[in-house]
Short mmCIF file of C-alpha atoms in Angstrom, two decimals:
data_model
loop_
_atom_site.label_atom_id
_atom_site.label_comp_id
_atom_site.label_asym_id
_atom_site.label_seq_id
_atom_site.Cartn_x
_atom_site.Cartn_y
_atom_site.Cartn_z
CA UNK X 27 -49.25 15.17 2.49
CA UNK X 28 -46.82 13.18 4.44
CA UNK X 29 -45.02 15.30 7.39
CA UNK X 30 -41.41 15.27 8.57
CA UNK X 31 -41.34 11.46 10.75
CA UNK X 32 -44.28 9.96 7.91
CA UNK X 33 -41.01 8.54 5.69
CA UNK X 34 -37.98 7.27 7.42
CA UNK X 35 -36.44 7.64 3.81
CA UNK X 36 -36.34 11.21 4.30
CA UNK X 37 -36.25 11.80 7.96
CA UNK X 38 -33.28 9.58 8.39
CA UNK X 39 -30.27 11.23 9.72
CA UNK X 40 -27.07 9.91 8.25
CA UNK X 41 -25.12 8.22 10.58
CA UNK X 42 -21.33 8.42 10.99
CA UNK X 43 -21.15 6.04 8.17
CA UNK X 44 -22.68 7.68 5.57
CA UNK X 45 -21.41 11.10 6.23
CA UNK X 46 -17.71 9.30 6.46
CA UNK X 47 -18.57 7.63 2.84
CA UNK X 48 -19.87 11.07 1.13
CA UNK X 49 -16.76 12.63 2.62
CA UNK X 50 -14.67 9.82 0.67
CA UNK X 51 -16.50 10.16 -2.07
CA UNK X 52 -16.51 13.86 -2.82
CA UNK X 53 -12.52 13.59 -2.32
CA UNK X 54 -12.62 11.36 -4.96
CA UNK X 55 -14.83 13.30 -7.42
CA UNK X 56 -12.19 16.37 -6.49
CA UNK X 57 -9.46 13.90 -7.53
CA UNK X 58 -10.56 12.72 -10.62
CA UNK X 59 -11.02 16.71 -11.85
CA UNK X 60 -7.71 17.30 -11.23
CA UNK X 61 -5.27 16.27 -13.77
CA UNK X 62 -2.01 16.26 -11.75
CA UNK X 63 -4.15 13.19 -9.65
CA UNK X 64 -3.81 10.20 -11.70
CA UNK X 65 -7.06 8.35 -11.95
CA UNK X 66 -5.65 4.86 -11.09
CA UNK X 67 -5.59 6.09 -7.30
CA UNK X 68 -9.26 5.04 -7.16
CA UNK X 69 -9.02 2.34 -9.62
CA UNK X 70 -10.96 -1.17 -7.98
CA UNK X 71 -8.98 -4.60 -7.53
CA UNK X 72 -10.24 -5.78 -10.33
CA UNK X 73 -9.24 -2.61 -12.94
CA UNK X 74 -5.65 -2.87 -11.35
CA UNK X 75 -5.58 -6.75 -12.15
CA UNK X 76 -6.95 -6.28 -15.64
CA UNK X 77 -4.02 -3.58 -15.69
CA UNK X 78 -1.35 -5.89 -15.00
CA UNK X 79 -3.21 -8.46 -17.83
CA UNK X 80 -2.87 -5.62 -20.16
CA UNK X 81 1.06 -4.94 -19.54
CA UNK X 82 1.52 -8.33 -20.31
CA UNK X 83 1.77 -10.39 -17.43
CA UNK X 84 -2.40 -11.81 -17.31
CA UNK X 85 -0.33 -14.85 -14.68
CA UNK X 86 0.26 -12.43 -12.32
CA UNK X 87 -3.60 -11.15 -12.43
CA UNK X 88 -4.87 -13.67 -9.74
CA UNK X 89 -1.72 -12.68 -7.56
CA UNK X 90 -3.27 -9.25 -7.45
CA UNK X 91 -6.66 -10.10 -7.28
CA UNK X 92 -5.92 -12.66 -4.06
CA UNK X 93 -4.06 -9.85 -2.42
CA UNK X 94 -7.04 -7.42 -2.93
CA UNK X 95 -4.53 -4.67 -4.64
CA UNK X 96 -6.53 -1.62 -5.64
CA UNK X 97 -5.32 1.47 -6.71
CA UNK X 98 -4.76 2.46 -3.27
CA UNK X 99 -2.56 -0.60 -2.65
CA UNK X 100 -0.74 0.03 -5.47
CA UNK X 101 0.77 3.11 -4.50
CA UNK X 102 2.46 1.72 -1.71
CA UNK X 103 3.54 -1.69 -3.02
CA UNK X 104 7.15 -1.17 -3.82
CA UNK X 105 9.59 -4.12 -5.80
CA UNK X 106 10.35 -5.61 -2.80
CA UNK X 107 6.95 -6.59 -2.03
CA UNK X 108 5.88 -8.17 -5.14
CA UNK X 109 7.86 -12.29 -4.14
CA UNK X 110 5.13 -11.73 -0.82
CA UNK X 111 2.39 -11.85 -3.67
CA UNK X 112 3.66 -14.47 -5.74
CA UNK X 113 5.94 -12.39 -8.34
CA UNK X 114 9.36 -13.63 -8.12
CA UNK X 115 10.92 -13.23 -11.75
CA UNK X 116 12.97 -10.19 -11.12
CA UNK X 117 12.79 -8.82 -15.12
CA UNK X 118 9.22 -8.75 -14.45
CA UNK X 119 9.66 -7.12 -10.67
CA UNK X 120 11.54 -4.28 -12.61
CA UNK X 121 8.98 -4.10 -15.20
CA UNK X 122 5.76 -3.67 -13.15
CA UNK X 123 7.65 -1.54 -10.30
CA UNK X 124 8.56 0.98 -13.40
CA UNK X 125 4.83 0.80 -15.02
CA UNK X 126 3.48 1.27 -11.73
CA UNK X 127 5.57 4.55 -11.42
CA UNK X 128 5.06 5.68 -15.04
CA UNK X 129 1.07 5.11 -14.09
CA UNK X 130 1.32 6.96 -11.22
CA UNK X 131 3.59 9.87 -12.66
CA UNK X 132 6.25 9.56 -9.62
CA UNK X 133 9.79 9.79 -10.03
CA UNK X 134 12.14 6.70 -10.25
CA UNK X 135 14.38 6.36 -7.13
CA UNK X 136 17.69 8.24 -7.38
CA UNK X 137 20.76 6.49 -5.39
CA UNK X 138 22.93 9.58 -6.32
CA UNK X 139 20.35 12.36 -5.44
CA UNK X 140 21.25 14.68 -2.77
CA UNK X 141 20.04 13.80 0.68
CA UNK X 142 19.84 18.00 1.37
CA UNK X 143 16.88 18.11 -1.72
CA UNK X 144 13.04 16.97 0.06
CA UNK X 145 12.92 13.51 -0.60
CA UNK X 146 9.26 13.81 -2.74
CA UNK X 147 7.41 16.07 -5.08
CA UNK X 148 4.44 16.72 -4.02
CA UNK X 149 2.63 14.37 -5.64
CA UNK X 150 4.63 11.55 -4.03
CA UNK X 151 4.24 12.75 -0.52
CA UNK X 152 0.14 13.13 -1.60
CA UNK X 153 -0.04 9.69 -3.04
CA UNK X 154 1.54 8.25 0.14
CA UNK X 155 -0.33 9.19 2.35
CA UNK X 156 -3.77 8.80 0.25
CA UNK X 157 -2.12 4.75 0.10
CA UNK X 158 -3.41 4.39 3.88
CA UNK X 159 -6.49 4.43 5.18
CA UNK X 160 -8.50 6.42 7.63
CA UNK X 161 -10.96 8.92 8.00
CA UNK X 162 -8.94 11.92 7.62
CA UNK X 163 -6.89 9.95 4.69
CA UNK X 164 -10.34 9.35 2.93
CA UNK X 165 -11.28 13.03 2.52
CA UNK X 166 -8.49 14.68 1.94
CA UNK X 167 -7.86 15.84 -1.78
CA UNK X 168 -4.52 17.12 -3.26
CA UNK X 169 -5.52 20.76 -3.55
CA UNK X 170 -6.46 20.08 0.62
CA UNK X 171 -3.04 18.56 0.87
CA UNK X 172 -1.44 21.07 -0.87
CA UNK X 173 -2.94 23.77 0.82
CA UNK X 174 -2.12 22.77 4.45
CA UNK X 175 1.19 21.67 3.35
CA UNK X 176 2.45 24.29 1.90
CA UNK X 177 5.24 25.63 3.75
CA UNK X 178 8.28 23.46 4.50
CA UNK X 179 7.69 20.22 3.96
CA UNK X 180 10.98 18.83 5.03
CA UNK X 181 13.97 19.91 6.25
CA UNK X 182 17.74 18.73 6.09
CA UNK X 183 19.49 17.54 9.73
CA UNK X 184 21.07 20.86 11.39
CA UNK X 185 24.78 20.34 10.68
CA UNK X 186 25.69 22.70 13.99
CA UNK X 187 22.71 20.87 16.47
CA UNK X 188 25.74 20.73 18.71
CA UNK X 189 26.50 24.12 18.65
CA UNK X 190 22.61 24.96 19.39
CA UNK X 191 22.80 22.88 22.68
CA UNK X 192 23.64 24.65 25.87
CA UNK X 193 26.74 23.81 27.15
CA UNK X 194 27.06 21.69 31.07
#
């Protein structure tokens, strides 16, 4: 019978690390149960580059892989981006800026939409900030986010701010 200090293996605390790393990795379990998360979010460098290969473009596959895109990355590279990594033909900018939205289920930008409507569903505003880093980015799941977000989320610029200001 071994007792409680006999085994590191078991009387090991975890360290800031580990806890950090479970944290990440229950978010992501969360995540993947939810359907309104798509999966790609924790899709590795080298799914996203066999990605691109499978839409068609398997030149572009070491331009992803070099720039260590995962699905993380991919949410926030936008079409201006993509000449940084090596993709310059502007047919295939479009192309890969739309799959990338269709993949990620986020809307296509709207030139004419109203700047008084919030400028993201809530899916976008999730998927942005899950595209950083950080401890608190790590954990957080979309039913968190949705929770603690769930009052206004944005608001339009007061019209009458001038009117709200005391007068000198």
């Amino acid at each position: 019978m071994c007792s409680k200090n006999d085994n590191p293996r078991v009387s090991r605390d975890l360290s800031h690390g580990d806890v950090y790393i479970m944290a990440a990795m229950q978010s992501a379990v969360e995540d993947l149960k939810d359907e309104k998360v798509p999966a790609c979010l924790y899709w590795t460098v080298e799914q996203v580059s066999d990605w691109i290969e499978e839409l068609g473009f398997p030149n572009y596959k070491e331009c992803f892989k070099q720039n260590m895109i995962n699905g993380r990355k991919l949410i926030l590279i936008e079409a201006s981006a993509f000449p940084n990594i090596g993709i310059t033909d502007f047919e295939h900018i479009k192309m890969i800026a739309k799959s990338i939205r269709d993949l990620l289920e986020i809307e296509e930008p709207d030139w004419t939409r109203s700047i008084s409507l919030p400028p993201r569903s809530d899916l976008g505003m999730y998927l942005e900030v899950k595209g950083n880093n950080g401890k608190n980015k790590d954990s957080l799941t979309f039913k968190n986010f949705c929770l603690n977000n769930n009052g206004a989320k944005w608001r339009p610029p007061l019209a009458n701010h001038c009117l709200i200001l005391p007068s000198y």
